[in-house]
XYZ file of C-alpha atoms in Angstrom:
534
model
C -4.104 16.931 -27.596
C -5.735 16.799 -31.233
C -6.401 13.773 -32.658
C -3.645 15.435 -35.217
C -1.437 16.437 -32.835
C -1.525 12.477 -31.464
C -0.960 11.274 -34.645
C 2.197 13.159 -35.473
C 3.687 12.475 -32.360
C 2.811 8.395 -33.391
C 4.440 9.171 -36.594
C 7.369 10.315 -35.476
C 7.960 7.836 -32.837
C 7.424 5.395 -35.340
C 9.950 6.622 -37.418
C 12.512 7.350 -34.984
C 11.935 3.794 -33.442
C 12.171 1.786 -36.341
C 15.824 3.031 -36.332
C 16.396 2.224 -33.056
C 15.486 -0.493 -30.859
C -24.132 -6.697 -22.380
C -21.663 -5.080 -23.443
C -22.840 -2.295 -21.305
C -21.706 -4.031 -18.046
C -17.675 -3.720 -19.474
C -16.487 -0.268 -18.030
C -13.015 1.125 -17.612
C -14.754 3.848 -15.623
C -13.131 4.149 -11.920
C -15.115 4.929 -8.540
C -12.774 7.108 -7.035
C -11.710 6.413 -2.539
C -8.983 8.110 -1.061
C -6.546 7.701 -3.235
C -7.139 4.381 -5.964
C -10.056 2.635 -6.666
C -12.275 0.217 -5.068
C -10.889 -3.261 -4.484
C -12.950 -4.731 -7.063
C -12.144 -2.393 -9.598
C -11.411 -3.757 -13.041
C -11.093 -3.099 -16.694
C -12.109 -6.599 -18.313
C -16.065 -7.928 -18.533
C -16.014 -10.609 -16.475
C -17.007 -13.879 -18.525
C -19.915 -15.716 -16.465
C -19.477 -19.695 -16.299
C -22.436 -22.105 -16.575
C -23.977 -23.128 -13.029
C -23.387 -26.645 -13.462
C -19.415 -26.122 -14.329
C -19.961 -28.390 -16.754
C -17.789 -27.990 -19.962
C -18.023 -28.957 -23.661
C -14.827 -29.671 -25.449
C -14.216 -28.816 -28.929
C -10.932 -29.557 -30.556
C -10.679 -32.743 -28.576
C -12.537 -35.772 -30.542
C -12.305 -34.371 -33.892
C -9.288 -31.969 -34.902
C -10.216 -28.527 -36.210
C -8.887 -26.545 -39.265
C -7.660 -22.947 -38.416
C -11.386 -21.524 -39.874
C -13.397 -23.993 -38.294
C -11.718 -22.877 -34.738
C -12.480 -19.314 -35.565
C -16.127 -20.558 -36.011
C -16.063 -22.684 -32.646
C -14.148 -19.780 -31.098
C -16.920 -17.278 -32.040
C -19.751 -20.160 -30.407
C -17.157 -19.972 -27.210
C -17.164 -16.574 -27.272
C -21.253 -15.670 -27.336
C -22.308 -18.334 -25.121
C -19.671 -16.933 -22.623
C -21.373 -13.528 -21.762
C -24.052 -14.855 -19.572
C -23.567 -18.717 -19.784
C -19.543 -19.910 -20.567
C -19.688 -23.954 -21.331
C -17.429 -24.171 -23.864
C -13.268 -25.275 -24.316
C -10.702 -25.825 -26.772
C -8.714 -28.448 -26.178
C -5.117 -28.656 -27.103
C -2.189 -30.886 -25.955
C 0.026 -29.248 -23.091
C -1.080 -26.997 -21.041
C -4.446 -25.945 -22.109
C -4.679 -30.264 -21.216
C -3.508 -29.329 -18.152
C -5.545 -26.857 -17.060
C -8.430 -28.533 -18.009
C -7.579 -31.291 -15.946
C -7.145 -28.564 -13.081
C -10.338 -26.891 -13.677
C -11.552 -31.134 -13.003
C -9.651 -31.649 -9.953
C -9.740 -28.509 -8.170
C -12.922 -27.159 -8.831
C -15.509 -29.573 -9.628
C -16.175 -29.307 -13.416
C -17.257 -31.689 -15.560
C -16.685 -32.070 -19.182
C -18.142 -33.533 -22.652
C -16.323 -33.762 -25.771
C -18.849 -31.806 -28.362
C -18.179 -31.508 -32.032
C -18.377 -28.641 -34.391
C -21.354 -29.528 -36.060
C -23.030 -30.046 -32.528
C -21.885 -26.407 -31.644
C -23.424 -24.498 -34.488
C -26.942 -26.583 -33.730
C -26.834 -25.050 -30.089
C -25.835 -21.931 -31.279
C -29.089 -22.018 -33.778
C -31.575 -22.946 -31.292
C -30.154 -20.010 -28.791
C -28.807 -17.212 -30.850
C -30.477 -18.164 -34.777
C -28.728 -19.031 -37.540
C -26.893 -16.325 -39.534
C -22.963 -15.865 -40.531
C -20.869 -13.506 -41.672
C -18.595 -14.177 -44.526
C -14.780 -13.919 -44.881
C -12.346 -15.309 -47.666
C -8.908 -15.517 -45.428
C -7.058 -16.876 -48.893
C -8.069 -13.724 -50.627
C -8.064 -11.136 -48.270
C -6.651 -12.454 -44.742
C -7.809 -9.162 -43.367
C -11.534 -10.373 -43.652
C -11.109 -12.863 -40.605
C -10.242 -10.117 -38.246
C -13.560 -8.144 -39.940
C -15.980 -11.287 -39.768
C -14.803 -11.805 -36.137
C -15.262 -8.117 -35.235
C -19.203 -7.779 -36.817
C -19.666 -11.267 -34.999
C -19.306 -10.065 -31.315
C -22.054 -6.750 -32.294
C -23.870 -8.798 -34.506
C -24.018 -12.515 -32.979
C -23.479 -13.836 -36.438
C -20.538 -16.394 -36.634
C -17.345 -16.236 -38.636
C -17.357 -18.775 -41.638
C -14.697 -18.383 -43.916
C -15.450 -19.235 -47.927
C -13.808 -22.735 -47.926
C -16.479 -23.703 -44.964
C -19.323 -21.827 -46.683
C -20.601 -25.540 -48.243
C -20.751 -26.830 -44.905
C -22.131 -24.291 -42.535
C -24.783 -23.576 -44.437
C -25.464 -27.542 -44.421
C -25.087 -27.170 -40.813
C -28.112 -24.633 -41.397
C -26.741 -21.324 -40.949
C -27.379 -18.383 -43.585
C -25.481 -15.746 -44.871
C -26.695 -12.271 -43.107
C -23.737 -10.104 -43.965
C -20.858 -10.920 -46.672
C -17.980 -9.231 -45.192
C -15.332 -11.120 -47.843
C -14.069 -7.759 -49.316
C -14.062 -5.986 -46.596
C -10.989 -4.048 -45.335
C -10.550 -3.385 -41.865
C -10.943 0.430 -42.286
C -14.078 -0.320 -44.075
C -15.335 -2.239 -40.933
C -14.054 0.222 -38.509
C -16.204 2.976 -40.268
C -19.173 0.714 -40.629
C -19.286 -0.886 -36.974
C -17.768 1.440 -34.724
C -20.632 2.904 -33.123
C -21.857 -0.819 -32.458
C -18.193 -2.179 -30.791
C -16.783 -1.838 -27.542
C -14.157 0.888 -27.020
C -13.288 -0.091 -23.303
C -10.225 -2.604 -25.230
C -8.805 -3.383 -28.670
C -7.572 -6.811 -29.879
C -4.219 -6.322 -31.895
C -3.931 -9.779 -33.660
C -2.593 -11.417 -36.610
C -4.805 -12.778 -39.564
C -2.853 -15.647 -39.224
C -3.673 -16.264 -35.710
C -6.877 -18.028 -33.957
C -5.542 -16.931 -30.260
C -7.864 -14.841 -28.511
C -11.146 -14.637 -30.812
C -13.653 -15.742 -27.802
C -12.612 -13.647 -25.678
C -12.666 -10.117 -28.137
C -15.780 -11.986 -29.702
C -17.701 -11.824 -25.956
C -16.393 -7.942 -25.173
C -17.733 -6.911 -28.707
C -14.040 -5.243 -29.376
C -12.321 -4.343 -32.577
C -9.611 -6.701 -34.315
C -7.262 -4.968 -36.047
C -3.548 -6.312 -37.384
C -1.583 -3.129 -39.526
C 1.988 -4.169 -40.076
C 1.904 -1.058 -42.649
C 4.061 1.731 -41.860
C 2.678 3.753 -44.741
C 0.626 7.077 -44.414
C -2.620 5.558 -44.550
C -1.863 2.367 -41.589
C -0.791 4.945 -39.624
C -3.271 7.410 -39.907
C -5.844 4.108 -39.381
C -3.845 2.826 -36.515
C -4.160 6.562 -34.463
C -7.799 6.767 -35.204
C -8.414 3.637 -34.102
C -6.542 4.325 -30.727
C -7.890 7.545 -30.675
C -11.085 5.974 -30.622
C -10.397 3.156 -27.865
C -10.721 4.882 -24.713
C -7.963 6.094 -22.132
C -6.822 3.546 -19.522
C -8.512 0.369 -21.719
C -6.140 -2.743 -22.526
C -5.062 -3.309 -25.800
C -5.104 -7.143 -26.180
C -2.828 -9.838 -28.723
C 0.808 -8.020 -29.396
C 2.317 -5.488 -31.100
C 2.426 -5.536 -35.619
C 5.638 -4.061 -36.313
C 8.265 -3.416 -33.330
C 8.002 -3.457 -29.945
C 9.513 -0.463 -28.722
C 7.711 1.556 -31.277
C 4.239 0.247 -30.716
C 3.982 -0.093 -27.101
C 4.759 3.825 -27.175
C 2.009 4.060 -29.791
C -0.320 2.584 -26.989
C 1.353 4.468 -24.690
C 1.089 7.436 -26.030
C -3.123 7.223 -26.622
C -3.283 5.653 -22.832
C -3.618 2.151 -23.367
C -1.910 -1.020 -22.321
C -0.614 -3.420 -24.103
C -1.544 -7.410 -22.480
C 1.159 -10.179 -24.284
C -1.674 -12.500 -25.259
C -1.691 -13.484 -28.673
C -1.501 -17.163 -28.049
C -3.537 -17.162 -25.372
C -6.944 -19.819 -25.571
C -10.108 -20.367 -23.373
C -9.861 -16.645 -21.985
C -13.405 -16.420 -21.505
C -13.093 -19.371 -19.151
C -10.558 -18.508 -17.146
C -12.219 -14.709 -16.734
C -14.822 -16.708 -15.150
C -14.896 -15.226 -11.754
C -17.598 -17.111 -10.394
C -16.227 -20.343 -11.319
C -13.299 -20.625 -8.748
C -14.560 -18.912 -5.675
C -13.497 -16.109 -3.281
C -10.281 -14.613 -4.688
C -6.683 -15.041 -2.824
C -3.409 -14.362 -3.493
C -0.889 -14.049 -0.219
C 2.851 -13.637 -1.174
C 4.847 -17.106 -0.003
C 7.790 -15.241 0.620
C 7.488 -11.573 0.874
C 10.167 -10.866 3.592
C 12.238 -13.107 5.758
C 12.756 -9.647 7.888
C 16.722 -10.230 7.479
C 18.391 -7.211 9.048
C 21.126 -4.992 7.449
C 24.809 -6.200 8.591
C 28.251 -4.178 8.044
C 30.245 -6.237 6.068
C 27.225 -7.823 3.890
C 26.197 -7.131 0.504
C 22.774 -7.153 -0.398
C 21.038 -8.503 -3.650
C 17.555 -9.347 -5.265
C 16.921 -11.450 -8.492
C 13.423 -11.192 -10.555
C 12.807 -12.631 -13.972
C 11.414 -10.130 -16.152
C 8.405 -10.415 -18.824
C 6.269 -11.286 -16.360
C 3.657 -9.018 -17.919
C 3.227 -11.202 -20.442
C -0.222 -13.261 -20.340
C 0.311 -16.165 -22.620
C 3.484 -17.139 -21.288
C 1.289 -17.499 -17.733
C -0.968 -19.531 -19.834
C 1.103 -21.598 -21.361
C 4.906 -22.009 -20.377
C 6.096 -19.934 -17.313
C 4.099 -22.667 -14.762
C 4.791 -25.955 -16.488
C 8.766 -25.421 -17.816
C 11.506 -26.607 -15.483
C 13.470 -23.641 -16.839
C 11.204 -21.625 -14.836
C 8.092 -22.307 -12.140
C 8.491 -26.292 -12.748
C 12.097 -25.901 -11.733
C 12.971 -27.857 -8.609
C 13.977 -24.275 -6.783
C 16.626 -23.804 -4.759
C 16.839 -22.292 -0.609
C 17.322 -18.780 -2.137
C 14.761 -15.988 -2.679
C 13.860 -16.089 -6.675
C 11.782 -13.344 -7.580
C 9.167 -13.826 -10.377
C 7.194 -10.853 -12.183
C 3.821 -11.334 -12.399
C 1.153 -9.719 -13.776
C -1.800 -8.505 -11.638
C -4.065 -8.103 -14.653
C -4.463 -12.543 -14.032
C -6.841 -11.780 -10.782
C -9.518 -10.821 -13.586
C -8.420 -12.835 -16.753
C -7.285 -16.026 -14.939
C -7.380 -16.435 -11.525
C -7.380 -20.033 -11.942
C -3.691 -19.701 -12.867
C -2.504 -17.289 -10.083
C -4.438 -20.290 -7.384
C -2.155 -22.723 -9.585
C 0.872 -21.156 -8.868
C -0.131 -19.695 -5.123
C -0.382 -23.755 -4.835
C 2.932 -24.417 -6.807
C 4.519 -22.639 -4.742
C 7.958 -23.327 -3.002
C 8.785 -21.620 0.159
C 11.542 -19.285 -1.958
C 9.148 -18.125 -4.359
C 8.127 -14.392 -4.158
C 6.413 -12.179 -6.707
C 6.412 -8.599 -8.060
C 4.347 -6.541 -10.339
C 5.541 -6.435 -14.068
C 5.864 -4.806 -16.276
C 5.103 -0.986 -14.800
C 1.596 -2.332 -13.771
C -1.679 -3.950 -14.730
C -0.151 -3.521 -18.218
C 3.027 -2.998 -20.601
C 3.453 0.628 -20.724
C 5.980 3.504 -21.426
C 4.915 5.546 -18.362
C 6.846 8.620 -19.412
C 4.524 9.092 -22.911
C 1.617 7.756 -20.714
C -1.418 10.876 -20.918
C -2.889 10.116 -17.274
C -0.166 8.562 -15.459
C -2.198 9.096 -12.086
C -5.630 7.508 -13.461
C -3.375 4.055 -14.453
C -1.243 4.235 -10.542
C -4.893 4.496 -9.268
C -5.715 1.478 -10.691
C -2.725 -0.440 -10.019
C -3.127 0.464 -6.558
C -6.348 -1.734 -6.058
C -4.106 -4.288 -8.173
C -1.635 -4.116 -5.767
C -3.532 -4.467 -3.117
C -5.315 -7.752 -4.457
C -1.830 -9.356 -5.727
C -0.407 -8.420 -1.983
C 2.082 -7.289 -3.758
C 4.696 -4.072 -2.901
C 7.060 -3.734 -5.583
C 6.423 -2.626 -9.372
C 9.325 -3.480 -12.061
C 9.153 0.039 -14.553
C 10.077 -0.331 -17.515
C 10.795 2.534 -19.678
C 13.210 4.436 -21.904
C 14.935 5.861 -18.664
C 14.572 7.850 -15.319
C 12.016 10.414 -15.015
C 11.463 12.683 -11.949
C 7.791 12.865 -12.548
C 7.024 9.169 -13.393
C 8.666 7.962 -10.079
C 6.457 10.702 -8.041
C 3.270 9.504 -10.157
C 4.128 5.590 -8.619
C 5.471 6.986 -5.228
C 2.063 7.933 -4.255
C 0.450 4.335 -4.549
C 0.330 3.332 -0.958
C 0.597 -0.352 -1.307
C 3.868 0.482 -3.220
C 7.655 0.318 -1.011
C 9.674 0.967 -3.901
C 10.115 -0.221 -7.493
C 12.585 -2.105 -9.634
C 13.747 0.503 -12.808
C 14.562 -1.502 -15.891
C 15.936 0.877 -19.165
C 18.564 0.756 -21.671
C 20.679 -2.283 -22.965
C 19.186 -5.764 -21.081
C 17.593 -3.325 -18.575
C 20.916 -2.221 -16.991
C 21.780 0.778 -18.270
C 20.926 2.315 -14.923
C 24.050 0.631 -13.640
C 21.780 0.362 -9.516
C 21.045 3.557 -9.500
C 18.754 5.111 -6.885
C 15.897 7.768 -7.138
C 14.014 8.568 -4.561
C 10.509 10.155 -4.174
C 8.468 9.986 -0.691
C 10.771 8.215 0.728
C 10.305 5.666 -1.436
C 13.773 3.766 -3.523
C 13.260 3.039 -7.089
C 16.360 1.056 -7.494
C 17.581 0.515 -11.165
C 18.859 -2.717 -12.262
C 22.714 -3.148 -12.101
C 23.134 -7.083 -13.563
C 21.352 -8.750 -15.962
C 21.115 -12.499 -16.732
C 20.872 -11.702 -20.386
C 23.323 -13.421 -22.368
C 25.610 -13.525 -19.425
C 28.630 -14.765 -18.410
C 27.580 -16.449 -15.062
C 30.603 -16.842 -13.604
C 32.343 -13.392 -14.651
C 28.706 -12.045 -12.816
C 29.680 -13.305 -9.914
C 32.906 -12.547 -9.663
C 31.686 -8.834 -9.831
C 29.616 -9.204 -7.362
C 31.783 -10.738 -4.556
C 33.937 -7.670 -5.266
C 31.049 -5.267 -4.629
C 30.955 -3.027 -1.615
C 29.644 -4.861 1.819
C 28.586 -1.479 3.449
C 24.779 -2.116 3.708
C 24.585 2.250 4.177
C 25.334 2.647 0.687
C 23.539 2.069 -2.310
C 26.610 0.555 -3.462
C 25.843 -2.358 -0.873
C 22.904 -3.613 -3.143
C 22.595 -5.307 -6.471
C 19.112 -5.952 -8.001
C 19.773 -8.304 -11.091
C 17.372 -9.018 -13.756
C 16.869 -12.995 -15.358
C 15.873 -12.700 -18.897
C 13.457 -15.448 -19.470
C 14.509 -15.796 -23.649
C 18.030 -16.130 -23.197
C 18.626 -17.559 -19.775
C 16.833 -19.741 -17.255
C 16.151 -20.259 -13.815
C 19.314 -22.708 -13.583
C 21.603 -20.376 -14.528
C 20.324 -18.221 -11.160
C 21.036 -21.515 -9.412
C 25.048 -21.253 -10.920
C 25.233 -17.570 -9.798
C 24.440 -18.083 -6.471
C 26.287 -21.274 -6.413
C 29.171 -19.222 -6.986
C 28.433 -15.937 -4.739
C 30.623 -15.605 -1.587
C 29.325 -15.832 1.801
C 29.150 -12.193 2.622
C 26.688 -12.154 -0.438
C 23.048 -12.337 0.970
C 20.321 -12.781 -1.386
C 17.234 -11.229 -0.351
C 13.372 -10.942 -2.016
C 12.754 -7.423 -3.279
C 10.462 -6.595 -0.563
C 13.320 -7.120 1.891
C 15.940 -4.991 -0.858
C 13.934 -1.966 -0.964
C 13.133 -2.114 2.568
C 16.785 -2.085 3.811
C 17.586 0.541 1.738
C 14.766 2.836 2.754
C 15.663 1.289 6.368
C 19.141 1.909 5.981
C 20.375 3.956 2.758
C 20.515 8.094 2.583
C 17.555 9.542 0.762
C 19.368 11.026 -1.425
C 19.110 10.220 -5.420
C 22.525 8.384 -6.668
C 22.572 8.754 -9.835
C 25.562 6.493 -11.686
């Protein structure tokens, strides 16, 4: 396809769905085996942390404007190629994961100040900055901090000019006009195209770690001719199978099929902090992750009736960083003696594997995790170029995670996106979320290599708890029909992990709740191969 031909199709789903709902070392590149890719295959540069562990905290004894972060961000960000020391410090959990990166694997820390930052950037790196002017042209921040990771030159807004260059720095290149698209055409050849960081001007989440891969910023809430046609050359330009980091400008629907639709993934991060630490591989040792809970090997009984809860949105990065672990309505819950299913990203075993050994540690005896959402990243799989390039990767994420089940999410069933996931080898089966709170498939099945894909038939989304369960006691009990399982979705925004403790608090005895390993093996065990289709 044309870069033309891409960019109608981009304007058109735009349209229709804003009526409806070194540098050299980061490849995307895969080495093909017999079917995915090697077990340390990755997308992300992998940040490298200091040998000593030892950490400098900034943000900590002196509190930071938004520009002076960008400029500490942008220190973070070099040093963290070959030699990460550096962390922002915020109250909650960025506190406690510091604290965890002190307990559990033997770092050390120093508060440091900014003006102690930009003189050990100047006796490593030299002293030049890049200007931006935020108040007149908030577009100019995203500019400054994509020249700084080609360039080396730090981010220094015009209300900190005074003071960084009394801090000894010097202007190299005045970028305080600058539009995106004029940066874009100016710098491309120079940036990374292996990822994209989609972030507002208004945002400091996420510079250090764009800042270290050398990638493009870029925020176009436009939906004129000219954003658009911007937006599609950028994408056009990022390559195929290469994360797309921050969120989404305009609507979600619409611009996770832009991504989509150019081969990229979209990674929820845009209040994520301190990425380039926690991409530090080499900072927490040999890597992992066994499932607590994967089955309980419960066999199928006449008379039973069979169901599996996930949360959803577990795709989404920042909320791993910075709610799903610590909130009682979730992971800090005091869990119950059911199977609670939680959907996890895999894409953490490279950007933050000290969080998936947090909550491998966290873990209570019910817990159990699957892959969300439709991989290693947010995607539409049915507008997705090279389905079978992305499966081949999540197929060495799978493996990894130890995980055996995939949540989909997409605009509905499609024959050949369930063959395209069928063929992983790691993968059992799949949870299909589409439609109206995910449901709209109403548990149906579809069936490909004798794997289920079982769509979701409940959804803790605005629910009526008790009216749920009363459904559900009245469901069939024959465990040789797919009308003998339930797979019910918890919606993390509107409902929380005690409202699954009311459900099953109110499901009858005959009502077994099982981890989604265990669902989609009794219905492959158990159910016809046969696609039911309600």
């Amino acid at each position: 396809m044309t870069k033309l031909q891409k960019f109608s199709v981009v304007l058109s789903t735009l349209m229709a769905a804003t009526a409806a709902c070194s540098l050299a070392a980061c490849t995307n590149k895969p080495s093909d085996t017999s079917y995915g890719y090697d077990d340390d295959f990755t997308y992300y540069q992998e940040m490298v942390m200091n040998s000593e562990k030892k950490l400098y905290v900034f943000n900590r004894s002196e509190s930071l404007s938004f520009d002076e972060l960008v400029l500490a961000e942008a220190i973070q960000g070099i040093y963290a190629r070959t030699d990460a020391k550096y962390y922002l410090y915020t109250s909650g959990s960025y506190e406690t994961w510091l604290d965890d990166l002190v307990d559990n694997y033997g770092f050390t820390t120093e508060d440091i100040t900014l003006e102690e930052m930009v003189a050990d950037y100047i006796a490593d790196y030299g002293n030049g900055y890049v200007l931006y002017d935020r108040e007149t042209l908030p577009e100019t921040v995203n500019c400054a901090c994509s020249i700084a990771g080609v360039t080396n030159y730090l981010p220094v807004d015009k209300s900190l000019q005074s003071a960084a260059e009394g801090y000894g720095l010097e202007l190299k290149v005045d970028a305080s006009e600058m539009t995106e698209m004029e940066c874009f055409s100016q710098y491309k050849d120079q940036l990374n195209n292996t990822g994209l960081v989609q972030i507002d001007n208004e945002l400091t989440y996420m510079r250090d770690y764009g800042i270290a891969c050398g990638y493009f910023f870029i925020w176009r809430e436009g939906l004129d001719s000219e954003d658009l046609m911007f937006r599609g050359e950028v994408h056009d330009w990022v390559e195929e199978n290469s994360p797309v980091f921050g969120w989404v400008p305009n609507d979600e629907a619409q611009d996770v099929t832009v991504a989509s639709q150019y081969g990229q993934f979209v990674l929820a991060s845009d209040y994520c902090y301190n990425m380039t630490v926690f991409a530090c591989k080499n900072a927490f040792g040999e890597f992992s992750f066994t499932q607590p809970n994967k089955s309980t090997q419960v066999v199928a009984e006449q008379g039973k009736h069979y169901v599996c809860i996930m949360m959803s949105d577990g795709d989404n990065l920042q909320t791993w960083y910075n709610t799903f672990p610590f909130s009682s309505s979730y992971l800090a819950a005091e869990r119950g003696d059911f199977a609670m299913g939680w959907s996890l990203s895999p894409s953490l075993s490279d950007l933050g594997q000290n969080v998936l050994n947090y909550i491998q540690r966290n873990a209570a005896d019910s817990d159990y995790y699957v892959c969300s959402v439709s991989g290693q990243g947010y995607i539409y799989p049915q507008v997705y170029p090279d389905l079978e390039a992305y499966t081949k990767g999540l197929s060495s994420y799978l493996r990894r995670m130890d995980m055996s089940v995939v949540q989909i999410l997409d605009s509905g069933y499609s024959a050949s996106v369930i063959e395209a996931y069928s063929k992983i080898p790691e993968l059992t089966g799949g949870i299909y979320c589409y439609g109206n709170k995910y449901q709209e498939g109403n548990g149906s099945v579809y069936w490909a290599n004798d794997k289920p894909f079982v769509s979701i038939r409940e959804s803790l989304w605005n629910a009526d708890v008790a009216a749920m369960a009363q459904r559900i006691n009245n469901y069939a009990k024959d465990p040789t029909s797919i009308e003998g399982y339930t797979a019910i979705n918890l919606h993390p925004w509107s409902m929380t992990y005690q409202d699954v403790e009311e459900l099953v608090s109110l499901l009858d005895d005959d009502v077994v709740v099982v981890t989604a390993d265990d669902f989609i093996r009794l219905i492959t065990e158990n159910v016809p191969h046969v696609d039911v289709i309600r």
